[in-house]
Coordinates of C-alpha atoms in Angstrom, one line a residue:
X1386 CA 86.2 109.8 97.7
X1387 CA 89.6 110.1 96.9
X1388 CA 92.8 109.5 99.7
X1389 CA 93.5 113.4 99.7
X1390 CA 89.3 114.2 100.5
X1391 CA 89.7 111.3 103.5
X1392 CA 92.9 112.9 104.7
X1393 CA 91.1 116.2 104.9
X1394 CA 88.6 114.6 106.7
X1395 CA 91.3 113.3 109.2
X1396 CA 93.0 116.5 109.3
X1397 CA 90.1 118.7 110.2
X1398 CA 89.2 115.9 112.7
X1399 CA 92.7 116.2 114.2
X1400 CA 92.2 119.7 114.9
X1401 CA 89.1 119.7 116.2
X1402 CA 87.8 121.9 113.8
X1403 CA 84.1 120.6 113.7
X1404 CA 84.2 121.1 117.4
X1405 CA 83.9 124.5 117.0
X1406 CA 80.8 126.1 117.7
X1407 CA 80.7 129.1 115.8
X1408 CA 81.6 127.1 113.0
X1409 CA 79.3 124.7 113.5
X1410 CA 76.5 127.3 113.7
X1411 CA 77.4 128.5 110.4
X1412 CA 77.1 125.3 108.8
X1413 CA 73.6 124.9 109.9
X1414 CA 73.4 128.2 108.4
X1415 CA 74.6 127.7 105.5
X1416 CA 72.6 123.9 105.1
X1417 CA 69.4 125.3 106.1
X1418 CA 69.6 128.3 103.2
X1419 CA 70.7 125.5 100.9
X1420 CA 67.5 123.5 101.7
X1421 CA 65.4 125.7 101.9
X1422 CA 66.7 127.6 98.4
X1423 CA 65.8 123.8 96.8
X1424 CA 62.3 123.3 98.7
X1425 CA 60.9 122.9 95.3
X1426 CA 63.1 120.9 93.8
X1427 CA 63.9 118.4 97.1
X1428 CA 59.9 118.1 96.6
X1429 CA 59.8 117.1 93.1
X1430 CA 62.3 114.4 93.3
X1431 CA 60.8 113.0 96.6
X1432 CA 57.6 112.4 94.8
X1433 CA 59.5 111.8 91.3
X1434 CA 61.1 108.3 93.1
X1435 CA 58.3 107.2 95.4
X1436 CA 55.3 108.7 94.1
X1437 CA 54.0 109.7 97.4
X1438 CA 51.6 112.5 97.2
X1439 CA 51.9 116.3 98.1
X1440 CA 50.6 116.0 101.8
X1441 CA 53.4 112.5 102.3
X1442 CA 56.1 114.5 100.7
X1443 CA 55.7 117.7 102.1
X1444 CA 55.7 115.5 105.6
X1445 CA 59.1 114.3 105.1
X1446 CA 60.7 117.7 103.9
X1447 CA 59.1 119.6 107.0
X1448 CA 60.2 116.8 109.4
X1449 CA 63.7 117.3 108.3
X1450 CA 64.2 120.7 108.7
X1451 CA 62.5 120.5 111.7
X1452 CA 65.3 118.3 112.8
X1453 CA 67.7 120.5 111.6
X1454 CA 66.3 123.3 113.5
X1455 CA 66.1 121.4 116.8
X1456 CA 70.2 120.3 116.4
X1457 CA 70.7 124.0 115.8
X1458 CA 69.1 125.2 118.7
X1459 CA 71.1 122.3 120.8
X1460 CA 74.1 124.4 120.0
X1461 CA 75.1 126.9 123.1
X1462 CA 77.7 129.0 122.8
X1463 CA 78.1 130.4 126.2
X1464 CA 77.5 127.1 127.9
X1465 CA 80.2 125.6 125.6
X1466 CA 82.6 128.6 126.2
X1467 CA 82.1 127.8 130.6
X1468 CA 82.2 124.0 130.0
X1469 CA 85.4 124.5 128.4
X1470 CA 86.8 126.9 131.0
X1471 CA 86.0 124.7 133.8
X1472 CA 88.6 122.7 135.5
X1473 CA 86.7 120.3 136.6
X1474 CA 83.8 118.9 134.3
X1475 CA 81.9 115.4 135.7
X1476 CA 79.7 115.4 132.8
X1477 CA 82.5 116.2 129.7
X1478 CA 82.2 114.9 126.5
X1479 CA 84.0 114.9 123.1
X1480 CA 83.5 114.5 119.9
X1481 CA 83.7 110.3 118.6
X1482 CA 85.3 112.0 115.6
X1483 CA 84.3 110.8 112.1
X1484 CA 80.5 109.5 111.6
X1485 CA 80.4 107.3 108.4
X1486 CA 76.5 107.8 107.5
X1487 CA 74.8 104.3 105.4
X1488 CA 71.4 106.1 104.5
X1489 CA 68.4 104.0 104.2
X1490 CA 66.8 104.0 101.1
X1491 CA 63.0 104.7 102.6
X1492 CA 62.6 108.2 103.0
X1493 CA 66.0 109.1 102.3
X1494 CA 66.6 112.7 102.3
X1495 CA 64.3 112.5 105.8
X1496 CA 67.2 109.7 106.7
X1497 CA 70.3 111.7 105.6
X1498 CA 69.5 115.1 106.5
X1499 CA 68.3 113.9 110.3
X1500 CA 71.6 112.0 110.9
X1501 CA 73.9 114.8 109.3
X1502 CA 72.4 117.4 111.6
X1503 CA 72.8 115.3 114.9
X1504 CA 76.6 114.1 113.7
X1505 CA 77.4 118.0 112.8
X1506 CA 75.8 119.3 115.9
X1507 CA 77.7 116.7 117.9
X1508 CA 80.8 117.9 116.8
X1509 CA 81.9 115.4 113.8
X1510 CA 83.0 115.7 110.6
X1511 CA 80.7 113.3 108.6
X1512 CA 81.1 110.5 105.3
X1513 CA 77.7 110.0 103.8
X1514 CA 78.1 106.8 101.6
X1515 CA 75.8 107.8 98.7
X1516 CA 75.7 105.4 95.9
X1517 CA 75.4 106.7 92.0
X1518 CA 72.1 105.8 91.6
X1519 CA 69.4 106.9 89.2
X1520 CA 66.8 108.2 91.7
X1521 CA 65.9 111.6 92.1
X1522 CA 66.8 112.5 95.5
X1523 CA 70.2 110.9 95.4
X1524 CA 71.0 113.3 92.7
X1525 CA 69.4 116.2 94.7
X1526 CA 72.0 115.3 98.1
X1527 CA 74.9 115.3 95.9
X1528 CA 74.4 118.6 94.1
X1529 CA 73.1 120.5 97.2
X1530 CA 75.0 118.8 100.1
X1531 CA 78.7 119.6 99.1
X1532 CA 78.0 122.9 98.3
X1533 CA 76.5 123.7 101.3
X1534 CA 79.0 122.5 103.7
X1535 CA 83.1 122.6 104.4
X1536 CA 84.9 120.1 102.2
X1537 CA 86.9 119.8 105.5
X1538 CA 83.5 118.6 107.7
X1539 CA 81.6 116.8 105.0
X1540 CA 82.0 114.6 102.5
X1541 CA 80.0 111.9 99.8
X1542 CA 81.2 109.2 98.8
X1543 CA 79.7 106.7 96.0
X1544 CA 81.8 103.4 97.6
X1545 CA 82.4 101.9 100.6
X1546 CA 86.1 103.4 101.6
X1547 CA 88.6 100.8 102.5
X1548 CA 88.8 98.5 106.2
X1549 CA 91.3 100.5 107.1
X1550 CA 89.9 103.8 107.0
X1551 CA 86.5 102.6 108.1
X1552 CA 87.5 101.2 111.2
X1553 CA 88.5 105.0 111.8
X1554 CA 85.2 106.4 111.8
X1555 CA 82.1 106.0 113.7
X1556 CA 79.3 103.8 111.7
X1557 CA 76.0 104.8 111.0
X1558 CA 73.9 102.2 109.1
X1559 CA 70.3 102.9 108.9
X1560 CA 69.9 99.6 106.4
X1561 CA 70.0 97.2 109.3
X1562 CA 72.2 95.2 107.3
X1563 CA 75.6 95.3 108.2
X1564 CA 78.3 94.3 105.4
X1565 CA 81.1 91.6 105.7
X1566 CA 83.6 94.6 105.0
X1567 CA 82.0 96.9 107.6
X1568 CA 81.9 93.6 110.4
X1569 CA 85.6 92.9 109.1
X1570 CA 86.8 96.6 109.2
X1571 CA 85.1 98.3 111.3
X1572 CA 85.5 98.1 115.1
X1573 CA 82.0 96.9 116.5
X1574 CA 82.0 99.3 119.3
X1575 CA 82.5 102.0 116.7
X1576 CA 79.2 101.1 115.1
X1577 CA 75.3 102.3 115.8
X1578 CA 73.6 99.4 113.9
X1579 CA 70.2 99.2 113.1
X1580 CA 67.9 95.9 113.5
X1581 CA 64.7 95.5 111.4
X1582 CA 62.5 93.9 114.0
X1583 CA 58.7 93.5 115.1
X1584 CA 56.4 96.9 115.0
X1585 CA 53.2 94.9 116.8
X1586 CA 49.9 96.3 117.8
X1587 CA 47.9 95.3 120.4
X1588 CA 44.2 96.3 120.3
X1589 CA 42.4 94.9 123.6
X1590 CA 38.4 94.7 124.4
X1591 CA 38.6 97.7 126.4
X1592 CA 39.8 99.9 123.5
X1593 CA 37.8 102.6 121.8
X1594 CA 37.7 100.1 118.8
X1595 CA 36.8 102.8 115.9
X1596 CA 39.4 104.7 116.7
X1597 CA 41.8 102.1 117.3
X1598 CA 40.8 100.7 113.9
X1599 CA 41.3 104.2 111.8
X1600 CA 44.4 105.1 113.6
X1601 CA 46.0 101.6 112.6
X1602 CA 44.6 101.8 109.3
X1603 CA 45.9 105.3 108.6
X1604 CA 49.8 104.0 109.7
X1605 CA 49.5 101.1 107.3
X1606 CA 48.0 103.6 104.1
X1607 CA 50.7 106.4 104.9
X1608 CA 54.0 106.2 102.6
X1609 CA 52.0 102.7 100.9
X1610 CA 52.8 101.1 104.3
X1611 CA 55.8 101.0 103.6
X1612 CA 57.1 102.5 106.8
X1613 CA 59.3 100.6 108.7
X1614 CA 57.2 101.7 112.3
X1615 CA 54.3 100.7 110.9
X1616 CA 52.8 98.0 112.5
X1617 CA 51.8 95.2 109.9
X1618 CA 50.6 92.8 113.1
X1619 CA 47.7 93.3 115.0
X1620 CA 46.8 91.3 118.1
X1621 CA 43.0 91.6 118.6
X1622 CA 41.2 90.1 121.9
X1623 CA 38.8 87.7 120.6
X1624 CA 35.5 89.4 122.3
X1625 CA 36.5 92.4 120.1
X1626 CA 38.1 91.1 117.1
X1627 CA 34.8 90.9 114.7
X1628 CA 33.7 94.5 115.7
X1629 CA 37.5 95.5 114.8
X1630 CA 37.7 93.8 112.2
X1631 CA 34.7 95.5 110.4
X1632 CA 35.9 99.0 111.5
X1633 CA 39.3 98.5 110.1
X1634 CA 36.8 97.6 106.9
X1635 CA 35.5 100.1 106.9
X1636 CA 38.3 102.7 107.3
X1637 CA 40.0 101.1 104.7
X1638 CA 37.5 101.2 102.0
X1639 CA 36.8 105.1 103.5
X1640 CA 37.7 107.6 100.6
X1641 CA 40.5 109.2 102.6
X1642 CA 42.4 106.0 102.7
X1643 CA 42.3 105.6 99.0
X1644 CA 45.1 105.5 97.0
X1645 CA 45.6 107.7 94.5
X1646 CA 46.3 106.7 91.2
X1647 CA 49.8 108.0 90.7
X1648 CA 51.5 104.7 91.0
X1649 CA 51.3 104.3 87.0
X1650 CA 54.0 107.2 86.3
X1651 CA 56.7 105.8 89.6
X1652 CA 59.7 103.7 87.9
X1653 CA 60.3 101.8 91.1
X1654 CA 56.7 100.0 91.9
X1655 CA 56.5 99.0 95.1
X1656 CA 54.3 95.7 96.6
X1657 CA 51.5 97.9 97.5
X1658 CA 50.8 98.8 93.7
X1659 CA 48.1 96.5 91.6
X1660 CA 51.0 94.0 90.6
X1661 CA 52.3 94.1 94.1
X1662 CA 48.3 93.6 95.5
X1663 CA 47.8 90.7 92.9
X1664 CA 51.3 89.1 93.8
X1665 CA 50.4 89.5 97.9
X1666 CA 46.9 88.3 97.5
X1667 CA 48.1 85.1 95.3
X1668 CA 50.4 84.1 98.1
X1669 CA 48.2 85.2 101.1
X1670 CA 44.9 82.7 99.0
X1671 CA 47.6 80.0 98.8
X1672 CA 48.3 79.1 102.3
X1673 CA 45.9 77.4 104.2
X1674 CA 46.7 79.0 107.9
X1675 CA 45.8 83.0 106.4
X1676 CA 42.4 84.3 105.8
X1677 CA 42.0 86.7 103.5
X1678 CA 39.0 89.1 105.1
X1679 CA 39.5 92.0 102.4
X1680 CA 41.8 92.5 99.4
X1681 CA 42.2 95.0 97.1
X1682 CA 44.2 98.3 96.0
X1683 CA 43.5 100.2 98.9
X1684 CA 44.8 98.0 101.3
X1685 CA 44.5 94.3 102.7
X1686 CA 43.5 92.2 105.8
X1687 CA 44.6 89.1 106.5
X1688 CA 43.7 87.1 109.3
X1689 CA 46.5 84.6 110.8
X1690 CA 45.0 81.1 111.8
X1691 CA 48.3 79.4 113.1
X1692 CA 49.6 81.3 116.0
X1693 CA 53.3 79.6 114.8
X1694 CA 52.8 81.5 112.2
X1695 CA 52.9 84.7 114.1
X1696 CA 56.4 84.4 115.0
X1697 CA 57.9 83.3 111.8
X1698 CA 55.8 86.1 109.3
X1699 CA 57.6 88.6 107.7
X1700 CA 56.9 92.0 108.0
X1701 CA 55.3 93.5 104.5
X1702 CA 56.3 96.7 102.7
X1703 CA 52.7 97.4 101.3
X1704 CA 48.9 98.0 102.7
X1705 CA 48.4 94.4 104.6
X1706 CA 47.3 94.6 107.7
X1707 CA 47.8 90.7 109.6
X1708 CA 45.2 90.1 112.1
X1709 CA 45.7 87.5 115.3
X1710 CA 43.1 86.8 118.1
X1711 CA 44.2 86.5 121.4
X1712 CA 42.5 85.1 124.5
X1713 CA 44.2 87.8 127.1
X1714 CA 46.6 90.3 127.9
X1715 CA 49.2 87.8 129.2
X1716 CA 48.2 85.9 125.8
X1717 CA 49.6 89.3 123.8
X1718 CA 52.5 89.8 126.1
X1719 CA 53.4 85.7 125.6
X1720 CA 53.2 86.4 121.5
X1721 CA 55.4 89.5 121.5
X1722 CA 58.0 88.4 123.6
X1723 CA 58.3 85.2 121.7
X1724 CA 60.2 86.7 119.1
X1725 CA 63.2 86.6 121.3
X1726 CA 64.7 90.0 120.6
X1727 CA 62.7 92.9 121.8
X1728 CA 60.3 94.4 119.4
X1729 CA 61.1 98.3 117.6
X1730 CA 57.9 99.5 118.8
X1731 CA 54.5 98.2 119.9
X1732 CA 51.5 99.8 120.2
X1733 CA 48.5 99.7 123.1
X1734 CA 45.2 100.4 122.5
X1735 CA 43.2 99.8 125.9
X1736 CA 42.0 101.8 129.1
X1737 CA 44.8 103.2 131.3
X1738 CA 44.6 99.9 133.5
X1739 CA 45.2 97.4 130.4
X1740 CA 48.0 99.6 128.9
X1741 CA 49.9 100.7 131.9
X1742 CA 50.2 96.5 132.4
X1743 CA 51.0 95.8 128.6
X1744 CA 53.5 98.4 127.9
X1745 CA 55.5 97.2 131.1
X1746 CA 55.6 93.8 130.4
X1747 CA 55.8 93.8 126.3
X1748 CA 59.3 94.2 125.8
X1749 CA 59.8 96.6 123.4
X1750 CA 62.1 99.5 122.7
X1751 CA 59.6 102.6 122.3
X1752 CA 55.8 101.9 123.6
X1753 CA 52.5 103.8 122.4
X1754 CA 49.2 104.4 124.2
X1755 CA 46.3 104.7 122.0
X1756 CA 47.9 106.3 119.1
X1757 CA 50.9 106.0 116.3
X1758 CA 53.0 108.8 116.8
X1759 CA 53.3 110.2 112.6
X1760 CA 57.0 111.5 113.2
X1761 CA 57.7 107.4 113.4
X1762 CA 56.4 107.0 110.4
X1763 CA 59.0 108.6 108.7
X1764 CA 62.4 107.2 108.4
X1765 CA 64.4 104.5 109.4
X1766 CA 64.4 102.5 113.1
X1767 CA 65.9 104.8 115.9
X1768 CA 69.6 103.5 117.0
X1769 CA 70.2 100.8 119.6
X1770 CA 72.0 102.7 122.7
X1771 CA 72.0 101.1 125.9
X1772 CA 71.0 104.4 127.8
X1773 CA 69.9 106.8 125.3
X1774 CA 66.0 105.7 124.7
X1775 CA 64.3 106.2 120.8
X1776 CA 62.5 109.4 119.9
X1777 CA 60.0 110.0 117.6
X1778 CA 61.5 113.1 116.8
X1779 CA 64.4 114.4 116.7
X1780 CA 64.9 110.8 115.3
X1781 CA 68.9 110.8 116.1
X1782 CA 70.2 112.5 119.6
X1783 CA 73.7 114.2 119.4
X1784 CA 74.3 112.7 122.1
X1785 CA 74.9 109.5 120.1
X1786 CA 77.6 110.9 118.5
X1787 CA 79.7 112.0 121.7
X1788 CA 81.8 109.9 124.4
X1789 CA 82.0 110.4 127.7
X1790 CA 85.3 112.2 129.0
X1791 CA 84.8 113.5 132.7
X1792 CA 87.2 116.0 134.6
X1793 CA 87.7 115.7 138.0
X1794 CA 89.6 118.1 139.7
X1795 CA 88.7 117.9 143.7
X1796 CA 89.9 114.7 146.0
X1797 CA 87.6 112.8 147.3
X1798 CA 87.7 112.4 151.3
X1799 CA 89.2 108.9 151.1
X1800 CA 91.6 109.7 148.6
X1801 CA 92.8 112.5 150.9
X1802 CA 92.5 109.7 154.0
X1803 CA 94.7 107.3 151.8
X1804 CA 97.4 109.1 150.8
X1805 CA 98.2 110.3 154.6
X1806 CA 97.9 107.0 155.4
X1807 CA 100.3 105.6 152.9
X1808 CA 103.0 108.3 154.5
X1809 CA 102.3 107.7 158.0
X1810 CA 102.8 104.0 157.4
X1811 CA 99.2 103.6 159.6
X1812 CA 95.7 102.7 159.2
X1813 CA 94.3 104.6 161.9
X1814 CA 94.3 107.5 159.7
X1815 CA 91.3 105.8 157.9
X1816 CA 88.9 105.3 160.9
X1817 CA 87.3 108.5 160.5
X1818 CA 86.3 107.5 157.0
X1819 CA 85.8 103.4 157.5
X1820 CA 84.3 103.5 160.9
X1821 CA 81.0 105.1 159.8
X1822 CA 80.8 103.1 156.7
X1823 CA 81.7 99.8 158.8
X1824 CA 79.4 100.4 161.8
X1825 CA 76.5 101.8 160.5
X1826 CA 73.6 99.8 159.6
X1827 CA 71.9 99.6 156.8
X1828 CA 68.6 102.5 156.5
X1829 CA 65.2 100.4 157.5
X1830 CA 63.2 99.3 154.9
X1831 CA 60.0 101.3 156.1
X1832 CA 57.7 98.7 155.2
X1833 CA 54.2 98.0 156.1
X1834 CA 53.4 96.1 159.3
X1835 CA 51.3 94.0 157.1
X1836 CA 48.6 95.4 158.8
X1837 CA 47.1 97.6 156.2
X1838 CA 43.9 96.0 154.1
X1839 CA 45.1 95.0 150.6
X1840 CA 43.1 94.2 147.2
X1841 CA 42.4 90.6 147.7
X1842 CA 41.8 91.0 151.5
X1843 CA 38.7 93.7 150.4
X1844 CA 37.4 90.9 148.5
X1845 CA 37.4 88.6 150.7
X1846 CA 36.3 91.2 153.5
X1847 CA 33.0 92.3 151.3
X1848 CA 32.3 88.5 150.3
X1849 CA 32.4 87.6 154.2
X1850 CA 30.5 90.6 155.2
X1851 CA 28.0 89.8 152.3
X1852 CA 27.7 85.7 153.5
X1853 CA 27.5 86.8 157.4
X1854 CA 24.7 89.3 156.4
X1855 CA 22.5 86.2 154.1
X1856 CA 23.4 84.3 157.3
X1857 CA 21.7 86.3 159.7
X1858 CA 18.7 87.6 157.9
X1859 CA 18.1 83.7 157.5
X1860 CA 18.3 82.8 160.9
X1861 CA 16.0 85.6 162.1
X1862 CA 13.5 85.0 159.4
X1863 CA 13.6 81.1 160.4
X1864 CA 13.2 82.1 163.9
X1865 CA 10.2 84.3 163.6
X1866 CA 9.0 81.8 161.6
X1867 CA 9.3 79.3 164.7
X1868 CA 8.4 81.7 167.2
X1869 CA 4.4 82.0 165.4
X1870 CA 4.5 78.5 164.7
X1871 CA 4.7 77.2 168.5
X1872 CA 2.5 80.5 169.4
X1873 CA 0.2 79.7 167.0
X1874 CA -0.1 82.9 165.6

């Protein structure tokens, strides 16, 4: 990108040109003809670079448009035209101006086109930093992307663009790795980073276990388990964990897991291909605290012997599924919250009383009961927001991309109060407003009297009754028996 293409950038930014909807609807317009004109071709090099297969690819390209279709729809014309109008707006937003797009390099046209159609429905112009790279799909963006959209809106660029213009826009890194020159140039608050963290599982011994096993096995075989909400840890309870263990076997070595053999003709082999399996299973056989149950092409499980070990693994781009027993549920919850940051996603496979207590406790940013959402297993992590919680799909809110810039236009009753105060020189004028607020107690609680029977005290009710009753049928059996002793009878 050249100074002139940046100033355009700032320019149309300026002028709050992208905030228009009408020309924001014709963008989507014109992106989603441009798409879907190069459904073929978007295809091809998708599975040209990764060597997914049909049903994988054909995932990610629907996924994306239906993103794009959802930001469309987001975009209200008549609501924006009132909002506008209105004089007084408590829930205004703007536009946070330019968003300067790092796409991550798994699933990437899923990754860029998801993030462009939230910035552009939000009302940005975007940068997508786009590397000159030799894969397929890069080469796709940059012939379809430019021509599809304003020159004005949208831009690519194949280098990072200097501090000083950087800590102008509004970061976007889907990489989770966040670059000297970005922490140096960019303005932190400016920035939605991304933090490659824990995806755990946590299978208990009342889960359906086949079904817990296949749907865990399926997550890890999708995209070569390469997807980053995958979950490459499993905690298992112990009463459970050889019966899981042999479905997950069994699922794995099932024809629809296998992997088809398209990994010869793919340029960029990944660790789940035969030299990635022989390199994983060489390191997995060489450490004494992993048990290798299963190895081979289709996929991998390893058992983990050292539960240190459980904190400090890595998480695996390939078919290995790790494997922990645990004694409990407070066991699970102690292992995932000893990773000290909270974890992208975990995943509960128990009946409604076991996950209702595990997905409260496990702190994690997105929780799943008794399945693996597939839109997750596209793309890169969801964005860190502190109120805005993850989606599966669409995978970036516009809301991300706005700031908050309320309108008030009525006085409230105590500024009123205050300013006839401040002219009468007297604080009576306040009473009728502070009295109330001074003098009034505080609601009641409305709690219980305590007299009301609780869990524990029907326990100990029924093992009373139950003791009294064993009681009594003993003393009248030892008094009859009595009676016809002395009667002799």
């Amino acid at each position: 990108m050249t100074s002139d293409s940046f100033s355009r950038i700032q320019i149309s930014c300026l002028e709050a040109r992208p905030q228009s909807i009408r020309l924001r609807q014709n963008l989507f317009h014109s992106l989603h003809a441009a798409l879907k004109s190069s459904e073929k071709t978007i295809k091809s090099a998708i599975a040209e670079d990764t060597s997914h297969d049909e049903w994988e690819t054909s995932l990610e390209y629907t996924l994306a448009i239906s993103e794009l279709r959802e930001h469309y729809s987001s975009l209200d014309l008549e609501q924006d035209l009132k909002r506008q109008k209105s004089v007084e707006d408590l829930q205004g937003t703007t536009n946070v101006g330019i968003v300067y797009i790092i796409p991550s390099k798994q699933n990437q046209f899923y990754s860029v086109i998801s993030a462009l159609t939230a910035a552009l429905a939000a009302g940005n112009c975007v940068v997508l930093e786009l590397p000159t790279t030799l894969t397929q799909v890069s080469a796709v963006l940059r012939a379809v992307l430019p021509k599809a959209l304003d020159a004005d809106i949208f831009a690519i660029i194949g280098d990072r663009i200097s501090k000083e213009n950087l800590s102008k826009c509004h970061v976007l890194d889907q990489t989770g790795i966040i670059p000297a020159s970005l922490r140096d140039g960019g303005n932190d608050s400016n920035s939605v980073n991304l933090h490659h963290e824990r995806v755990v599982a946590v299978v208990d011994r009342s889960a359906n276990i086949p079904d817990a096993a296949s749907i865990i096995c399926a997550s890890r075989a999708i995209f070569n388990g390469q997807s980053v909400y995958s979950p490459a840890l499993v905690l298992v309870n112990e009463f459970v964990a050889d019966d899981f263990l042999f479905h997950l076997a069994q699922a794995i070595i099932s024809p629809m897991h296998k992997q088809k053999d398209i990994l010869s003709k793919s340029s960029h082999p990944s660790m789940g291909g035969p030299n990635g399996h022989s390199q994983i299973k060489t390191e997995f056989e060489s450490k004494d605290n992993l048990n290798v149950i299963i190895s081979g092409e289709n996929g991998s499980i390893v058992e983990i012997k050292d539960r240190t070990q459980v904190l400090v693994g890595r998480q695996i781009d390939s078919r290995v599924i790790s494997i922990y027993r645990i004694t409990s549920l407070d066991d699970a919850i102690d292992l995932c919250n000893g990773f000290q940051t909270p974890l992208e996603a975990s995943y509960v496979f128990a009946a409604v009383a076991e996950t209702n207590y595990l997905s409260r406790f496990i702190d994690a940013r997105i929780s799943c009961i008794n399945h693996i959402p597939c839109e997750l297993m596209v793309g890169p992590f969801a964005p860190e927001h502190p109120t805005i919680a993850p989606s599966p799909s669409p995978r970036y809110s516009p809301a991300l991309f706005r700031l908050p810039r309320p309108r008030f236009s009525h006085a409230s009753q105590m500024s009123i109060l205050c300013l006839k105060s401040a002219i009468s020189r007297s604080t009576k004028v306040l009473d009728p407003w502070s009295r109330p607020i001074l003098q009034t107690a505080l609601p009641a609680i409305k709690q219980g009297d305590g007299n009301s029977v609780g869990f524990f005290d029907q326990a100990f009710i029924m093992v009373g009754i139950t003791f009294a009753s064993v009681i009594a049928g003993g003393a009248f059996t030892l008094y009859q028996l009595s009676k016809r002793h002395w009667l002799g009878y």
